[in-house]
Tab-separated table of C-alpha atoms in Angstrom:
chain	number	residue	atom	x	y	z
A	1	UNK	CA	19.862	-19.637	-28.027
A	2	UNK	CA	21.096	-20.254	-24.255
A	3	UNK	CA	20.344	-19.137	-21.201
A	4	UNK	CA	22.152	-16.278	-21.145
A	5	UNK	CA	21.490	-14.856	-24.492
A	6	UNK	CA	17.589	-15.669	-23.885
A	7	UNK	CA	17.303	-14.192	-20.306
A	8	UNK	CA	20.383	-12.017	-19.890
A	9	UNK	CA	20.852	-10.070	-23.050
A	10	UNK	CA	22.917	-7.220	-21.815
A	11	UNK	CA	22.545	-5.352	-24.868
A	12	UNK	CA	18.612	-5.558	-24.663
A	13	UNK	CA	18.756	-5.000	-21.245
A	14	UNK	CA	20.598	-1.577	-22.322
A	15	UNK	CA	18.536	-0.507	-24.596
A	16	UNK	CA	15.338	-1.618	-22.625
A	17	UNK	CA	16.732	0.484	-19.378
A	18	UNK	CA	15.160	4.135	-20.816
A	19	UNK	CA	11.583	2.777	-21.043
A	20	UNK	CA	11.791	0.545	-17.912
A	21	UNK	CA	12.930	3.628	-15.578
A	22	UNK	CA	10.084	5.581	-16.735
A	23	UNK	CA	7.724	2.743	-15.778
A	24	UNK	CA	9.452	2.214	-12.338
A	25	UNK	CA	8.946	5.787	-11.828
A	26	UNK	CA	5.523	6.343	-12.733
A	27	UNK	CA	5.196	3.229	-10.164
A	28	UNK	CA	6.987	4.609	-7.304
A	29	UNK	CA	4.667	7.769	-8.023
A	30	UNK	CA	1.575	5.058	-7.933
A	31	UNK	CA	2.512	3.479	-5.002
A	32	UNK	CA	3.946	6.552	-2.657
A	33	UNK	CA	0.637	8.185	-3.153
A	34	UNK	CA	-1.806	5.115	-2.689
A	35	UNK	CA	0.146	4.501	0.449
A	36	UNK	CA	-0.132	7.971	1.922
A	37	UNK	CA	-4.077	8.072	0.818
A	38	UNK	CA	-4.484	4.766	1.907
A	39	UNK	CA	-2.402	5.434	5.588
A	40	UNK	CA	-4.871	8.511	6.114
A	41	UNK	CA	-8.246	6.745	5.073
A	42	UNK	CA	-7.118	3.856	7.290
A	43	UNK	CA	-6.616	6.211	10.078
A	44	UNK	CA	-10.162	7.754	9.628
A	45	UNK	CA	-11.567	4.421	9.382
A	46	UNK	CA	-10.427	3.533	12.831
A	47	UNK	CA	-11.409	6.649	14.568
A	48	UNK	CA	-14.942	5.914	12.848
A	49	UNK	CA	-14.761	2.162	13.754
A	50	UNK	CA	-14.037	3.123	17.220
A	51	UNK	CA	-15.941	5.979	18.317
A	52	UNK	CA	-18.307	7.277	15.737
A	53	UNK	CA	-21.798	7.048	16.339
A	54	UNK	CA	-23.357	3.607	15.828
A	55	UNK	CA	-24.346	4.109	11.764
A	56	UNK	CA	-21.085	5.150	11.039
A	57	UNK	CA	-19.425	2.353	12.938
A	58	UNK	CA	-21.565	-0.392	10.766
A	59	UNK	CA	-20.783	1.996	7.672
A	60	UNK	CA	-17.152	1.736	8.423
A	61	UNK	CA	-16.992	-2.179	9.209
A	62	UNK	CA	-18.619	-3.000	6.202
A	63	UNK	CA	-16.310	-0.432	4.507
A	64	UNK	CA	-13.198	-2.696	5.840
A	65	UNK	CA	-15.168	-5.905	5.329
A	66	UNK	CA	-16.037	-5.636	2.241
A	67	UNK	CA	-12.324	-4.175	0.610
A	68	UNK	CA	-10.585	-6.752	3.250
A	69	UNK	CA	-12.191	-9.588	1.035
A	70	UNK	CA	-12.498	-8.096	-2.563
A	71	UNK	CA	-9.356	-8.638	-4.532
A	72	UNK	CA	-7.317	-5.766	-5.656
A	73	UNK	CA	-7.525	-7.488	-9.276
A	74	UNK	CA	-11.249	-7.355	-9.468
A	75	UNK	CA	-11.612	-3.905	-8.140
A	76	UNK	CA	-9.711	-2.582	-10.492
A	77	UNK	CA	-11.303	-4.451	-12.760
A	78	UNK	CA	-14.348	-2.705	-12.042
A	79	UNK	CA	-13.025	1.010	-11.742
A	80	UNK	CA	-11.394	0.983	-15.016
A	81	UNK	CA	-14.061	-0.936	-16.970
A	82	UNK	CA	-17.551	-0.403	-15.388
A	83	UNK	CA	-17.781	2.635	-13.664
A	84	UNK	CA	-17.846	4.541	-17.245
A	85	UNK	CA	-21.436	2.813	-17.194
A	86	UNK	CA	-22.567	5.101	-14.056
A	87	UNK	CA	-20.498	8.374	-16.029
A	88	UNK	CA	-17.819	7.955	-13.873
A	89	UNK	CA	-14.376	8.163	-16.706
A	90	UNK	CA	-11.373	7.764	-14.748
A	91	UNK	CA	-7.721	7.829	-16.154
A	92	UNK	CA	-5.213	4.251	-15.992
A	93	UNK	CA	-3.423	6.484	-12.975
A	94	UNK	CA	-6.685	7.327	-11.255
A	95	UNK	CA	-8.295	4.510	-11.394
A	96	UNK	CA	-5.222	2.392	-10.234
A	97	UNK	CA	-4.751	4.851	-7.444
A	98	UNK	CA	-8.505	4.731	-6.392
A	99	UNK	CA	-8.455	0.745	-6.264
A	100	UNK	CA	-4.510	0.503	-4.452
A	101	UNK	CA	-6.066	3.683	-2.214
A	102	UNK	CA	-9.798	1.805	-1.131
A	103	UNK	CA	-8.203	-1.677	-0.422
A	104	UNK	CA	-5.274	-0.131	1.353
A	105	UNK	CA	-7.112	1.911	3.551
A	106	UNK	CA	-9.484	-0.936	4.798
A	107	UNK	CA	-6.263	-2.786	5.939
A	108	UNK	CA	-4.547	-0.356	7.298
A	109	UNK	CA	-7.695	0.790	9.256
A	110	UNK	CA	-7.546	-2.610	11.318
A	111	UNK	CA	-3.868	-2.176	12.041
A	112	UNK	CA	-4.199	1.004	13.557
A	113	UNK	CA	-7.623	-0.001	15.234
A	114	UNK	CA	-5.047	-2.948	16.916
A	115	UNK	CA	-2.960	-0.194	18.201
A	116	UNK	CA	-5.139	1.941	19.254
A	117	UNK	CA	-6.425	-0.557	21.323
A	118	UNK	CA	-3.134	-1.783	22.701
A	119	UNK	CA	-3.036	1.490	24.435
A	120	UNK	CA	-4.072	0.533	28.186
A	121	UNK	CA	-7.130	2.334	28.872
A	122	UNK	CA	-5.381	3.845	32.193
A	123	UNK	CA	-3.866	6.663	29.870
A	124	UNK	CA	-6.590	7.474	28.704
A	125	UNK	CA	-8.283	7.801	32.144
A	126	UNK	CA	-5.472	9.741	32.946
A	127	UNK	CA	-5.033	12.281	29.812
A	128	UNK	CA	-9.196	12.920	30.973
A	129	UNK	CA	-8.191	13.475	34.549
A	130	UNK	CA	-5.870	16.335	33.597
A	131	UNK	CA	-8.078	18.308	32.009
A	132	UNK	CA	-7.377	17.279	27.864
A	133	UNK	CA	-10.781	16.567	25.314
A	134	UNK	CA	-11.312	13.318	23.701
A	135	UNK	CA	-9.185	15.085	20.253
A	136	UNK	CA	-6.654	16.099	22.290
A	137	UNK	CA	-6.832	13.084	24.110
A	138	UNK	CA	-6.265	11.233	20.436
A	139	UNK	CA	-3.618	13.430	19.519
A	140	UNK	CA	-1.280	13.763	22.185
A	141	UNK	CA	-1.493	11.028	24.224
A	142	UNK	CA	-2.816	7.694	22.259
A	143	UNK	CA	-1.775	8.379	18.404
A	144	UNK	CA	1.832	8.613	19.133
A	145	UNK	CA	2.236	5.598	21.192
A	146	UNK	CA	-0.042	3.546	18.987
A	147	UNK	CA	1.509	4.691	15.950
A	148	UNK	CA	5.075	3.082	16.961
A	149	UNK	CA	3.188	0.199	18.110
A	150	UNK	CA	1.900	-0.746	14.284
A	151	UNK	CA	4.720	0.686	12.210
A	152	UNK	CA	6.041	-2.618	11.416
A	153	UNK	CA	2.582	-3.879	10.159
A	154	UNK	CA	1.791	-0.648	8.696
A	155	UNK	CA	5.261	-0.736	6.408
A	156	UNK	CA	4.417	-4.046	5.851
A	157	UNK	CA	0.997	-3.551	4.371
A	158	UNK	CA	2.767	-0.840	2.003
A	159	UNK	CA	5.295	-2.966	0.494
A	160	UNK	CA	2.214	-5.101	-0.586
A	161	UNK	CA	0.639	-1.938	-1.766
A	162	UNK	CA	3.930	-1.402	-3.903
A	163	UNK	CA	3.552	-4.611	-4.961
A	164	UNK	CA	0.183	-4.349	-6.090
A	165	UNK	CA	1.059	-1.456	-8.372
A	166	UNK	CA	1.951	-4.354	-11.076
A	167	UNK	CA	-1.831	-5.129	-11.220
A	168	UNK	CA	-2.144	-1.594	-12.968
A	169	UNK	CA	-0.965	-2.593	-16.407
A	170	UNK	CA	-4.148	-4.382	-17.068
A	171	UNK	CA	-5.640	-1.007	-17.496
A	172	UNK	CA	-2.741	-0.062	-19.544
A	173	UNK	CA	-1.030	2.425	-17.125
A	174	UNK	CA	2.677	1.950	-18.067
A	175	UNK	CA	4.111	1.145	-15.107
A	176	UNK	CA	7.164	-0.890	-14.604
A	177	UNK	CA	5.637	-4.319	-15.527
A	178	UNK	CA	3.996	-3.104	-18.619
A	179	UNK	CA	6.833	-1.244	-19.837
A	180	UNK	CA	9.002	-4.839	-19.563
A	181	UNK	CA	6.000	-6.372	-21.494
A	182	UNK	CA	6.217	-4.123	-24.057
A	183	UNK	CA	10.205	-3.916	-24.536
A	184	UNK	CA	10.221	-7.295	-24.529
A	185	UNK	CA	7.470	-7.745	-27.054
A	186	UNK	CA	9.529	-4.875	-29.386
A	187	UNK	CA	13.210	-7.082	-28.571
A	188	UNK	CA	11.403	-10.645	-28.848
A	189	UNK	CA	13.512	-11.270	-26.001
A	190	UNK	CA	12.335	-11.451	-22.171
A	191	UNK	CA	15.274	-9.408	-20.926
A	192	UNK	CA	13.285	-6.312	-20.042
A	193	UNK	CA	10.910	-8.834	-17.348
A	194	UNK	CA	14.475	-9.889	-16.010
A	195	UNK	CA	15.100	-6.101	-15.825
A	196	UNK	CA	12.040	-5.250	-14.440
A	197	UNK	CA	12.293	-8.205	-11.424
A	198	UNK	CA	15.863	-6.791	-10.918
A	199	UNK	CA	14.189	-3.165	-10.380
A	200	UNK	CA	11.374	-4.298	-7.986
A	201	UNK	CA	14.208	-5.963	-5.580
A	202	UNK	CA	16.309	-2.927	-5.904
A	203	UNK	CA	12.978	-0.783	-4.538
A	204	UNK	CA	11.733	-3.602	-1.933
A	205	UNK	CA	14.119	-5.344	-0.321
A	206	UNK	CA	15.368	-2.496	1.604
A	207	UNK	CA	12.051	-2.247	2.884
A	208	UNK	CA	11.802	-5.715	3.609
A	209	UNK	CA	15.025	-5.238	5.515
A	210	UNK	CA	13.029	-1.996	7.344
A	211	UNK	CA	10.263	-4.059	8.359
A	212	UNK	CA	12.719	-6.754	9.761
A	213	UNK	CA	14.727	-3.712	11.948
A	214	UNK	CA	11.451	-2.635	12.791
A	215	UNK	CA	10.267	-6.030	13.899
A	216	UNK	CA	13.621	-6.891	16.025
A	217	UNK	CA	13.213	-3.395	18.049
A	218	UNK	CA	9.859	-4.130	18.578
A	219	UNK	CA	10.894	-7.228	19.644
A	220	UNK	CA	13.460	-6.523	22.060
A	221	UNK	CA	11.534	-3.785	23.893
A	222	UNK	CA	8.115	-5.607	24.633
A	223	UNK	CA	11.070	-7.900	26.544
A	224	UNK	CA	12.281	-5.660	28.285
């Protein structure tokens, strides 16, 4: 066989497409809600990095210590396979989500921390001076500004996270990888992975492009 017939059978490619769109879909569902878990647990992580009591502020830097160095793989690992041990049984999905969710959220913590602490401390001085509390303070004044400030890291991180979602077929979740594995296991023809690559570009790259906007404006503003 050549090339073409080997890598770029059209007509397993067609027949493949069914299974493969209802892995990429059960991976956009992974990754959209492992991002949005892991945005909000990386913005709690902050606040308690940054102004929690002292405890708290240990507990939550050896929170984003520990998940900034453990990889993805081998937490996984141990959600799906050993935490039955303690009596905790969690589904493919659930466990995939709680790994993605944990390591996301300890990354995402430092980028907000970063912008949060971009915000000159002269705003906050004067946000106290008129009268707001420290949440309102948070909310109204420093959140917003901080927020643009790290939404080209923070998209960043989540096309990684969306990336990551292809770790979750070794606990047999059939997402988009595993689905190509298994079409191209049932064609004897590696197609489907040609399929699947094709798919992942078609749901990155425009956020690669977003990050790169993002980036640019960024960019051009801090020289103003």
């Amino acid at each position: 066989m050549d090339i073409v017939t080997t890598f770029f059978n059209m007509d397993v490619l067609w027949r493949s497409m069914p299974q493969l769109l209802q892995g990429l879909w059960r991976t956009i569902l992974l990754g959209g809600l492992s991002i949005v878990l892991g945005l909000l647990g990386g913005l709690g992580l902050a606040l308690m990095r940054l102004y929690a009591p002292r405890p708290l502020r240990w507990l939550s830097i050896c929170y984003i210590d520990v998940f900034r160095a453990l990889p993805v793989l081998v937490w996984l690992v141990i959600v799906y396979y050993a935490f039955p041990f303690i009596g905790i049984r969690l589904s493919p999905f659930a466990s995939a989500c709680l790994a993605l969710t944990t390591v996301s959220s300890a990354y995402t913590a430092e980028i907000y921390r970063a912008g949060i602490e971009a915000i000159p401390r002269g705003q906050f001085e004067a946000a106290q001076s008129i009268g707001l509390n420290a949440v309102d303070v948070m909310r109204d004044v420093v959140l917003p500004q901080a927020v643009r400030i790290v939404i080209p890291p923070l998209t960043n991180n989540s096309i990684n996270v969306m990336k990551d979602t292809a770790l979750a077929s070794v606990v047999a979740l059939p997402d988009l990888l595993k689905q190509a594995t298994q079409a191209q296991a049932l064609a004897a023809n590696p197609t489907p992975l040609i399929g699947a690559a094709m798919l992942y570009l078609i749901l990155l790259l425009p956020l690669v492009r977003l990050v790169a906007r993002f980036e640019k404006r960024y960019s051009a503003r801090e020289a103003r």
